[in-house]
């Protein structure tokens, strides 16, 4: 598929060159990255489950269900949860896994 496998849990390693994407290019199964201004880098990744309007439904690990967006618990929580994220937070995507959904 032309996308090298990532062998790290460190979020920035998934997106060495983040870029803005268009919502029409996003599909279920994409891996997304969220840029955290306080960190100055992509600091969280997850899977796109679906989209509705300008929001994504996601599946994310290391998050908390009621965490404030951008907080430490948002990117370093206690479990795996489905979240609803504004598309505007998405900094990048990898689509190597989309065909499996």
Tab-separated table of N, CA, C and O in Angstrom:
chain	number	residue	atom	x	y	z
A	1	UNK	N	0.804	-1.203	0.000
A	1	UNK	CA	0.000	0.000	0.000
A	1	UNK	C	0.842	1.261	0.000
A	1	UNK	O	0.310	2.344	-0.049
A	2	UNK	N	2.137	1.128	0.157
A	2	UNK	CA	3.002	2.288	0.094
A	2	UNK	C	3.140	3.065	1.387
A	2	UNK	O	3.772	4.107	1.406
A	3	UNK	N	2.545	2.600	2.460
A	3	UNK	CA	2.653	3.284	3.747
A	3	UNK	C	3.432	2.375	4.679
A	3	UNK	O	2.993	1.267	4.991
A	4	UNK	N	4.612	2.818	5.127
A	4	UNK	CA	5.430	1.959	5.983
A	4	UNK	C	4.757	1.696	7.329
A	4	UNK	O	4.052	2.553	7.858
A	5	UNK	N	4.977	0.507	7.871
A	5	UNK	CA	4.425	0.149	9.175
A	5	UNK	C	5.103	0.979	10.257
A	5	UNK	O	6.301	1.228	10.214
A	6	UNK	N	4.321	1.421	11.221
A	6	UNK	CA	4.848	2.177	12.352
A	6	UNK	C	5.069	1.201	13.493
A	6	UNK	O	4.186	0.410	13.817
A	7	UNK	N	6.220	1.269	14.103
A	7	UNK	CA	6.550	0.338	15.187
A	7	UNK	C	6.796	1.094	16.486
A	7	UNK	O	7.740	0.796	17.210
A	8	UNK	N	5.948	2.048	16.746
A	8	UNK	CA	6.090	2.875	17.938
A	8	UNK	C	4.721	3.332	18.409
A	8	UNK	O	3.820	3.537	17.603
A	9	UNK	N	4.582	3.494	19.707
A	9	UNK	CA	3.336	4.029	20.264
A	9	UNK	C	3.407	5.547	20.402
A	9	UNK	O	2.430	6.177	20.780
A	10	UNK	N	4.547	6.147	20.084
A	10	UNK	CA	4.716	7.591	20.194
A	10	UNK	C	3.974	8.256	19.046
A	10	UNK	O	4.284	8.032	17.865
A	11	UNK	N	2.959	9.045	19.353
A	11	UNK	CA	2.059	9.616	18.346
A	11	UNK	C	2.774	10.316	17.186
A	11	UNK	O	2.393	10.116	16.030
A	12	UNK	N	3.794	11.153	17.420
A	12	UNK	CA	4.430	11.835	16.287
A	12	UNK	C	5.082	10.891	15.274
A	12	UNK	O	5.230	11.247	14.107
A	13	UNK	N	5.447	9.690	15.695
A	13	UNK	CA	6.081	8.764	14.753
A	13	UNK	C	5.098	8.285	13.680
A	13	UNK	O	5.505	7.825	12.621
A	14	UNK	N	3.807	8.412	13.953
A	14	UNK	CA	2.798	8.021	12.959
A	14	UNK	C	2.680	9.050	11.851
A	14	UNK	O	2.225	8.752	10.761
A	15	UNK	N	3.039	10.287	12.154
A	15	UNK	CA	2.865	11.384	11.201
A	15	UNK	C	4.109	12.264	11.173
A	15	UNK	O	4.123	13.343	11.751
A	16	UNK	N	5.172	11.815	10.501
A	16	UNK	CA	6.397	12.614	10.486
A	16	UNK	C	6.221	13.962	9.788
A	16	UNK	O	6.943	14.901	10.074
A	17	UNK	N	5.267	14.077	8.886
A	17	UNK	CA	5.007	15.343	8.194
A	17	UNK	C	3.502	15.576	8.151
A	17	UNK	O	2.849	15.313	7.148
A	18	UNK	N	2.915	16.051	9.271
A	18	UNK	CA	1.463	16.249	9.289
A	18	UNK	C	1.022	17.270	8.250
A	18	UNK	O	1.746	18.195	7.931
A	19	UNK	N	-0.160	17.041	7.741
A	19	UNK	CA	-0.733	17.972	6.773
A	19	UNK	C	-2.230	18.058	6.995
A	19	UNK	O	-2.827	17.173	7.577
A	20	UNK	N	-2.801	19.150	6.587
A	20	UNK	CA	-4.248	19.311	6.713
A	20	UNK	C	-4.924	18.440	5.671
A	20	UNK	O	-4.445	18.302	4.550
A	21	UNK	N	-6.015	17.843	6.043
A	21	UNK	CA	-6.754	16.988	5.114
A	21	UNK	C	-8.170	17.537	4.942
A	21	UNK	O	-8.656	18.286	5.778
A	22	UNK	N	-8.799	17.152	3.877
A	22	UNK	CA	-10.162	17.570	3.603
A	22	UNK	C	-11.123	16.509	4.144
A	22	UNK	O	-10.858	15.316	4.042
A	23	UNK	N	-12.233	16.934	4.701
A	23	UNK	CA	-13.159	15.991	5.319
A	23	UNK	C	-13.688	14.975	4.312
A	23	UNK	O	-13.915	13.820	4.663
A	24	UNK	N	-13.827	15.355	3.050
A	24	UNK	CA	-14.327	14.395	2.068
A	24	UNK	C	-13.319	13.280	1.793
A	24	UNK	O	-13.683	12.239	1.251
A	25	UNK	N	-12.055	13.462	2.174
A	25	UNK	CA	-11.027	12.443	1.966
A	25	UNK	C	-10.920	11.459	3.132
A	25	UNK	O	-10.158	10.501	3.059
A	26	UNK	N	-11.638	11.706	4.203
A	26	UNK	CA	-11.557	10.871	5.404
A	26	UNK	C	-12.574	9.749	5.318
A	26	UNK	O	-13.717	9.965	4.922
A	27	UNK	N	-12.155	8.543	5.685
A	27	UNK	CA	-13.090	7.422	5.681
A	27	UNK	C	-12.866	6.533	6.896
A	27	UNK	O	-11.820	6.612	7.563
A	28	UNK	N	-13.846	5.706	7.189
A	28	UNK	CA	-13.746	4.774	8.316
A	28	UNK	C	-12.500	3.920	8.150
A	28	UNK	O	-12.184	3.459	7.063
A	29	UNK	N	-11.782	3.743	9.241
A	29	UNK	CA	-10.557	2.953	9.222
A	29	UNK	C	-9.309	3.791	9.133
A	29	UNK	O	-8.218	3.304	9.406
A	30	UNK	N	-9.435	5.071	8.757
A	30	UNK	CA	-8.255	5.937	8.713
A	30	UNK	C	-7.703	6.122	10.121
A	30	UNK	O	-8.455	6.179	11.099
A	31	UNK	N	-6.416	6.212	10.219
A	31	UNK	CA	-5.762	6.584	11.467
A	31	UNK	C	-5.583	8.096	11.402
A	31	UNK	O	-5.104	8.623	10.403
A	32	UNK	N	-5.984	8.796	12.453
A	32	UNK	CA	-5.877	10.253	12.454
A	32	UNK	C	-4.927	10.708	13.552
A	32	UNK	O	-4.689	10.000	14.533
A	33	UNK	N	-4.391	11.903	13.389
A	33	UNK	CA	-3.546	12.517	14.402
A	33	UNK	C	-4.121	13.850	14.821
A	33	UNK	O	-4.660	14.579	13.993
A	34	UNK	N	-3.999	14.160	16.107
A	34	UNK	CA	-4.469	15.442	16.632
A	34	UNK	C	-3.251	16.246	17.096
A	34	UNK	O	-2.444	15.766	17.888
A	35	UNK	N	-3.144	17.464	16.577
A	35	UNK	CA	-2.075	18.380	16.962
A	35	UNK	C	-2.473	19.075	18.254
A	35	UNK	O	-3.554	19.643	18.353
A	36	UNK	N	-1.604	18.997	19.262
A	36	UNK	CA	-1.838	19.666	20.541
A	36	UNK	C	-0.920	20.888	20.607
A	36	UNK	O	0.305	20.736	20.705
A	37	UNK	N	-1.472	22.099	20.551
A	37	UNK	CA	-0.638	23.310	20.568
A	37	UNK	C	0.297	23.392	21.774
A	37	UNK	O	1.428	23.845	21.632
A	38	UNK	N	-0.155	22.961	22.941
A	38	UNK	CA	0.709	23.031	24.122
A	38	UNK	C	1.927	22.126	23.999
A	38	UNK	O	2.971	22.402	24.592
A	39	UNK	N	1.805	21.055	23.250
A	39	UNK	CA	2.929	20.142	23.027
A	39	UNK	C	3.742	20.548	21.796
A	39	UNK	O	4.882	20.145	21.646
A	40	UNK	N	3.105	21.293	20.876
A	40	UNK	CA	3.776	21.687	19.656
A	40	UNK	C	3.948	20.544	18.665
A	40	UNK	O	4.828	20.583	17.807
A	41	UNK	N	3.096	19.523	18.784
A	41	UNK	CA	3.217	18.345	17.922
A	41	UNK	C	1.935	17.533	17.980
A	41	UNK	O	1.065	17.778	18.806
A	42	UNK	N	1.856	16.546	17.098
A	42	UNK	CA	0.776	15.576	17.209
A	42	UNK	C	1.038	14.771	18.477
A	42	UNK	O	2.130	14.255	18.690
A	43	UNK	N	0.028	14.710	19.333
A	43	UNK	CA	0.217	14.052	20.625
A	43	UNK	C	-0.827	12.977	20.898
A	43	UNK	O	-0.873	12.436	22.001
A	44	UNK	N	-1.663	12.667	19.897
A	44	UNK	CA	-2.680	11.636	20.100
A	44	UNK	C	-3.125	11.116	18.739
A	44	UNK	O	-3.201	11.876	17.777
A	45	UNK	N	-3.377	9.824	18.669
A	45	UNK	CA	-3.874	9.213	17.434
A	45	UNK	C	-5.053	8.310	17.757
A	45	UNK	O	-5.257	7.924	18.910
A	46	UNK	N	-5.816	7.978	16.743
A	46	UNK	CA	-6.940	7.073	16.906
A	46	UNK	C	-7.438	6.625	15.549
A	46	UNK	O	-6.858	6.979	14.517
A	47	UNK	N	-8.515	5.853	15.551
A	47	UNK	CA	-9.132	5.374	14.317
A	47	UNK	C	-10.426	6.123	14.061
A	47	UNK	O	-11.200	6.354	14.985
A	48	UNK	N	-10.668	6.467	12.819
A	48	UNK	CA	-11.939	7.067	12.426
A	48	UNK	C	-12.958	5.947	12.308
A	48	UNK	O	-12.730	4.958	11.618
A	49	UNK	N	-14.068	6.092	12.999
A	49	UNK	CA	-15.161	5.124	12.919
A	49	UNK	C	-16.191	5.585	11.887
A	49	UNK	O	-16.781	4.782	11.189
A	50	UNK	N	-16.396	6.899	11.810
A	50	UNK	CA	-17.350	7.448	10.863
A	50	UNK	C	-17.320	8.960	10.915
A	50	UNK	O	-16.542	9.552	11.655
A	51	UNK	N	-18.151	9.594	10.121
A	51	UNK	CA	-18.218	11.049	10.129
A	51	UNK	C	-19.654	11.488	9.917
A	51	UNK	O	-20.448	10.801	9.280
A	52	UNK	N	-19.972	12.619	10.503
A	52	UNK	CA	-21.298	13.203	10.357
A	52	UNK	C	-21.134	14.710	10.432
A	52	UNK	O	-20.698	15.236	11.458
A	53	UNK	N	-21.428	15.363	9.324
A	53	UNK	CA	-21.225	16.809	9.276
A	53	UNK	C	-19.752	17.130	9.428
A	53	UNK	O	-18.911	16.565	8.743
A	54	UNK	N	-19.443	18.008	10.356
A	54	UNK	CA	-18.056	18.399	10.613
A	54	UNK	C	-17.458	17.686	11.816
A	54	UNK	O	-16.501	18.174	12.415
A	55	UNK	N	-18.020	16.530	12.162
A	55	UNK	CA	-17.525	15.767	13.300
A	55	UNK	C	-17.134	14.360	12.890
A	55	UNK	O	-17.699	13.788	11.958
A	56	UNK	N	-16.170	13.811	13.602
A	56	UNK	CA	-15.746	12.431	13.413
A	56	UNK	C	-16.149	11.626	14.634
A	56	UNK	O	-16.062	12.114	15.762
A	57	UNK	N	-16.585	10.409	14.421
A	57	UNK	CA	-16.747	9.449	15.509
A	57	UNK	C	-15.472	8.626	15.470
A	57	UNK	O	-15.065	8.148	14.410
A	58	UNK	N	-14.823	8.481	16.616
A	58	UNK	CA	-13.511	7.849	16.652
A	58	UNK	C	-13.462	6.732	17.686
A	58	UNK	O	-14.296	6.663	18.588
A	59	UNK	N	-12.467	5.893	17.542
A	59	UNK	CA	-12.108	4.906	18.556
A	59	UNK	C	-10.690	5.259	18.965
A	59	UNK	O	-9.790	5.327	18.114
A	60	UNK	N	-10.485	5.499	20.262
A	60	UNK	CA	-9.183	5.950	20.740
A	60	UNK	C	-8.790	5.205	22.012
A	60	UNK	O	-9.626	4.940	22.865
A	61	UNK	N	-7.528	4.909	22.122
A	61	UNK	CA	-6.968	4.340	23.345
A	61	UNK	C	-6.296	5.465	24.131
A	61	UNK	O	-6.067	6.551	23.601
A	62	UNK	N	-5.996	5.205	25.376
A	62	UNK	CA	-5.334	6.191	26.242
A	62	UNK	C	-6.079	7.512	26.272
A	62	UNK	O	-5.493	8.581	26.147
A	63	UNK	N	-7.388	7.431	26.440
A	63	UNK	CA	-8.194	8.635	26.565
A	63	UNK	C	-9.205	8.403	27.685
A	63	UNK	O	-9.238	7.330	28.289
A	64	UNK	N	-9.979	9.394	27.977
A	64	UNK	CA	-11.025	9.304	28.995
A	64	UNK	C	-12.332	9.761	28.361
A	64	UNK	O	-12.323	10.690	27.547
A	65	UNK	N	-13.445	9.148	28.723
A	65	UNK	CA	-14.698	9.448	28.029
A	65	UNK	C	-15.185	10.879	28.172
A	65	UNK	O	-15.799	11.419	27.267
A	66	UNK	N	-14.910	11.511	29.285
A	66	UNK	CA	-15.399	12.868	29.525
A	66	UNK	C	-14.283	13.895	29.600
A	66	UNK	O	-14.471	14.982	30.141
A	67	UNK	N	-13.112	13.572	29.064
A	67	UNK	CA	-11.970	14.481	29.133
A	67	UNK	C	-12.218	15.744	28.318
A	67	UNK	O	-12.812	15.699	27.249
A	68	UNK	N	-11.758	16.846	28.823
A	68	UNK	CA	-11.818	18.110	28.103
A	68	UNK	C	-10.826	18.033	26.951
A	68	UNK	O	-9.685	17.601	27.136
A	69	UNK	N	-11.264	18.429	25.745
A	69	UNK	CA	-10.370	18.368	24.591
A	69	UNK	C	-9.127	19.197	24.833
A	69	UNK	O	-9.208	20.340	25.260
A	70	UNK	N	-7.983	18.586	24.590
A	70	UNK	CA	-6.703	19.255	24.773
A	70	UNK	C	-6.094	19.041	26.144
A	70	UNK	O	-4.955	19.406	26.379
A	71	UNK	N	-6.829	18.421	27.061
A	71	UNK	CA	-6.302	18.178	28.400
A	71	UNK	C	-5.396	16.952	28.405
A	71	UNK	O	-5.373	16.162	27.462
A	72	UNK	N	-4.670	16.770	29.491
A	72	UNK	CA	-3.794	15.601	29.624
A	72	UNK	C	-4.608	14.312	29.563
A	72	UNK	O	-4.186	13.332	28.949
A	73	UNK	N	-5.789	14.284	30.171
A	73	UNK	CA	-6.629	13.078	30.161
A	73	UNK	C	-7.171	12.779	28.771
A	73	UNK	O	-7.559	11.652	28.481
A	74	UNK	N	-7.187	13.779	27.915
A	74	UNK	CA	-7.665	13.594	26.549
A	74	UNK	C	-6.693	12.742	25.741
A	74	UNK	O	-7.083	11.998	24.865
A	75	UNK	N	-5.421	12.828	26.043
A	75	UNK	CA	-4.406	12.092	25.297
A	75	UNK	C	-3.651	11.080	26.161
A	75	UNK	O	-2.783	10.373	25.671
A	76	UNK	N	-3.962	11.026	27.435
A	76	UNK	CA	-3.269	10.105	28.333
A	76	UNK	C	-4.234	9.650	29.421
A	76	UNK	O	-3.991	9.845	30.601
A	77	UNK	N	-5.334	9.046	28.995
A	77	UNK	CA	-6.384	8.630	29.920
A	77	UNK	C	-6.246	7.191	30.346
A	77	UNK	O	-5.176	6.596	30.263
A	78	UNK	N	-7.374	6.595	30.749
A	78	UNK	CA	-7.321	5.266	31.357
A	78	UNK	C	-7.974	4.163	30.541
A	78	UNK	O	-8.104	3.055	31.015
A	79	UNK	N	-8.384	4.436	29.278
A	79	UNK	CA	-9.046	3.355	28.564
A	79	UNK	C	-9.235	3.599	27.082
A	79	UNK	O	-8.691	4.542	26.515
A	80	UNK	N	-10.032	2.720	26.478
A	80	UNK	CA	-10.372	2.809	25.057
A	80	UNK	C	-11.833	3.225	24.972
A	80	UNK	O	-12.696	2.577	25.561
A	81	UNK	N	-12.078	4.312	24.242
A	81	UNK	CA	-13.435	4.858	24.166
A	81	UNK	C	-13.745	5.351	22.759
A	81	UNK	O	-12.853	5.707	22.003
A	82	UNK	N	-15.030	5.408	22.475
A	82	UNK	CA	-15.505	6.084	21.274
A	82	UNK	C	-15.662	7.547	21.647
A	82	UNK	O	-16.195	7.874	22.702
A	83	UNK	N	-15.147	8.426	20.797
A	83	UNK	CA	-15.230	9.861	21.055
A	83	UNK	C	-15.854	10.554	19.850
A	83	UNK	O	-15.855	10.026	18.745
A	84	UNK	N	-16.352	11.738	20.058
A	84	UNK	CA	-16.873	12.590	18.975
A	84	UNK	C	-15.950	13.797	18.913
A	84	UNK	O	-15.823	14.541	19.887
A	85	UNK	N	-15.283	13.952	17.785
A	85	UNK	CA	-14.270	14.989	17.643
A	85	UNK	C	-14.622	15.940	16.501
A	85	UNK	O	-15.027	15.503	15.430
A	86	UNK	N	-14.409	17.250	16.700
A	86	UNK	CA	-14.580	18.168	15.578
A	86	UNK	C	-13.513	17.874	14.527
A	86	UNK	O	-12.345	17.669	14.859
A	87	UNK	N	-13.899	17.839	13.283
A	87	UNK	CA	-12.957	17.563	12.212
A	87	UNK	C	-11.792	18.545	12.222
A	87	UNK	O	-10.672	18.198	11.859
A	88	UNK	N	-12.014	19.760	12.659
A	88	UNK	CA	-10.965	20.788	12.645
A	88	UNK	C	-9.741	20.404	13.465
A	88	UNK	O	-8.661	20.943	13.257
A	89	UNK	N	-9.870	19.456	14.399
A	89	UNK	CA	-8.719	19.006	15.188
A	89	UNK	C	-7.802	18.076	14.404
A	89	UNK	O	-6.647	17.892	14.767
A	90	UNK	N	-8.309	17.474	13.357
A	90	UNK	CA	-7.539	16.475	12.632
A	90	UNK	C	-6.383	17.129	11.889
A	90	UNK	O	-6.569	18.057	11.116
A	91	UNK	N	-5.180	16.652	12.139
A	91	UNK	CA	-3.998	17.208	11.492
A	91	UNK	C	-3.493	16.349	10.351
A	91	UNK	O	-2.809	16.833	9.475
A	92	UNK	N	-3.769	15.068	10.406
A	92	UNK	CA	-3.214	14.170	9.403
A	92	UNK	C	-3.992	12.871	9.405
A	92	UNK	O	-4.773	12.603	10.301
A	93	UNK	N	-3.761	12.066	8.369
A	93	UNK	CA	-4.394	10.760	8.326
A	93	UNK	C	-3.490	9.779	7.612
A	93	UNK	O	-2.653	10.153	6.809
A	94	UNK	N	-3.665	8.527	7.914
A	94	UNK	CA	-3.018	7.423	7.213
A	94	UNK	C	-4.142	6.494	6.819
A	94	UNK	O	-4.992	6.175	7.633
A	95	UNK	N	-4.162	6.052	5.585
A	95	UNK	CA	-5.296	5.240	5.160
A	95	UNK	C	-4.932	3.795	4.842
A	95	UNK	O	-5.661	3.104	4.155
A	96	UNK	N	-3.845	3.319	5.370
A	96	UNK	CA	-3.427	1.946	5.093
A	96	UNK	C	-4.442	0.925	5.584
A	96	UNK	O	-4.497	-0.188	5.085
A	97	UNK	N	-5.261	1.287	6.558
A	97	UNK	CA	-6.156	0.322	7.179
A	97	UNK	C	-7.596	0.444	6.718
A	97	UNK	O	-8.435	-0.365	7.080
A	98	UNK	N	-7.917	1.444	5.925
A	98	UNK	CA	-9.301	1.695	5.529
A	98	UNK	C	-9.953	0.499	4.850
A	98	UNK	O	-11.129	0.246	5.013
A	99	UNK	N	-9.201	-0.254	4.087
A	99	UNK	CA	-9.785	-1.366	3.339
A	99	UNK	C	-10.281	-2.501	4.237
A	99	UNK	O	-10.988	-3.374	3.800
A	100	UNK	N	-9.907	-2.485	5.523
A	100	UNK	CA	-10.312	-3.556	6.418
A	100	UNK	C	-11.650	-3.286	7.096
A	100	UNK	O	-12.148	-4.110	7.826
A	101	UNK	N	-12.250	-2.112	6.890
A	101	UNK	CA	-13.518	-1.766	7.551
A	101	UNK	C	-14.664	-1.985	6.636
A	101	UNK	O	-14.656	-1.866	5.503
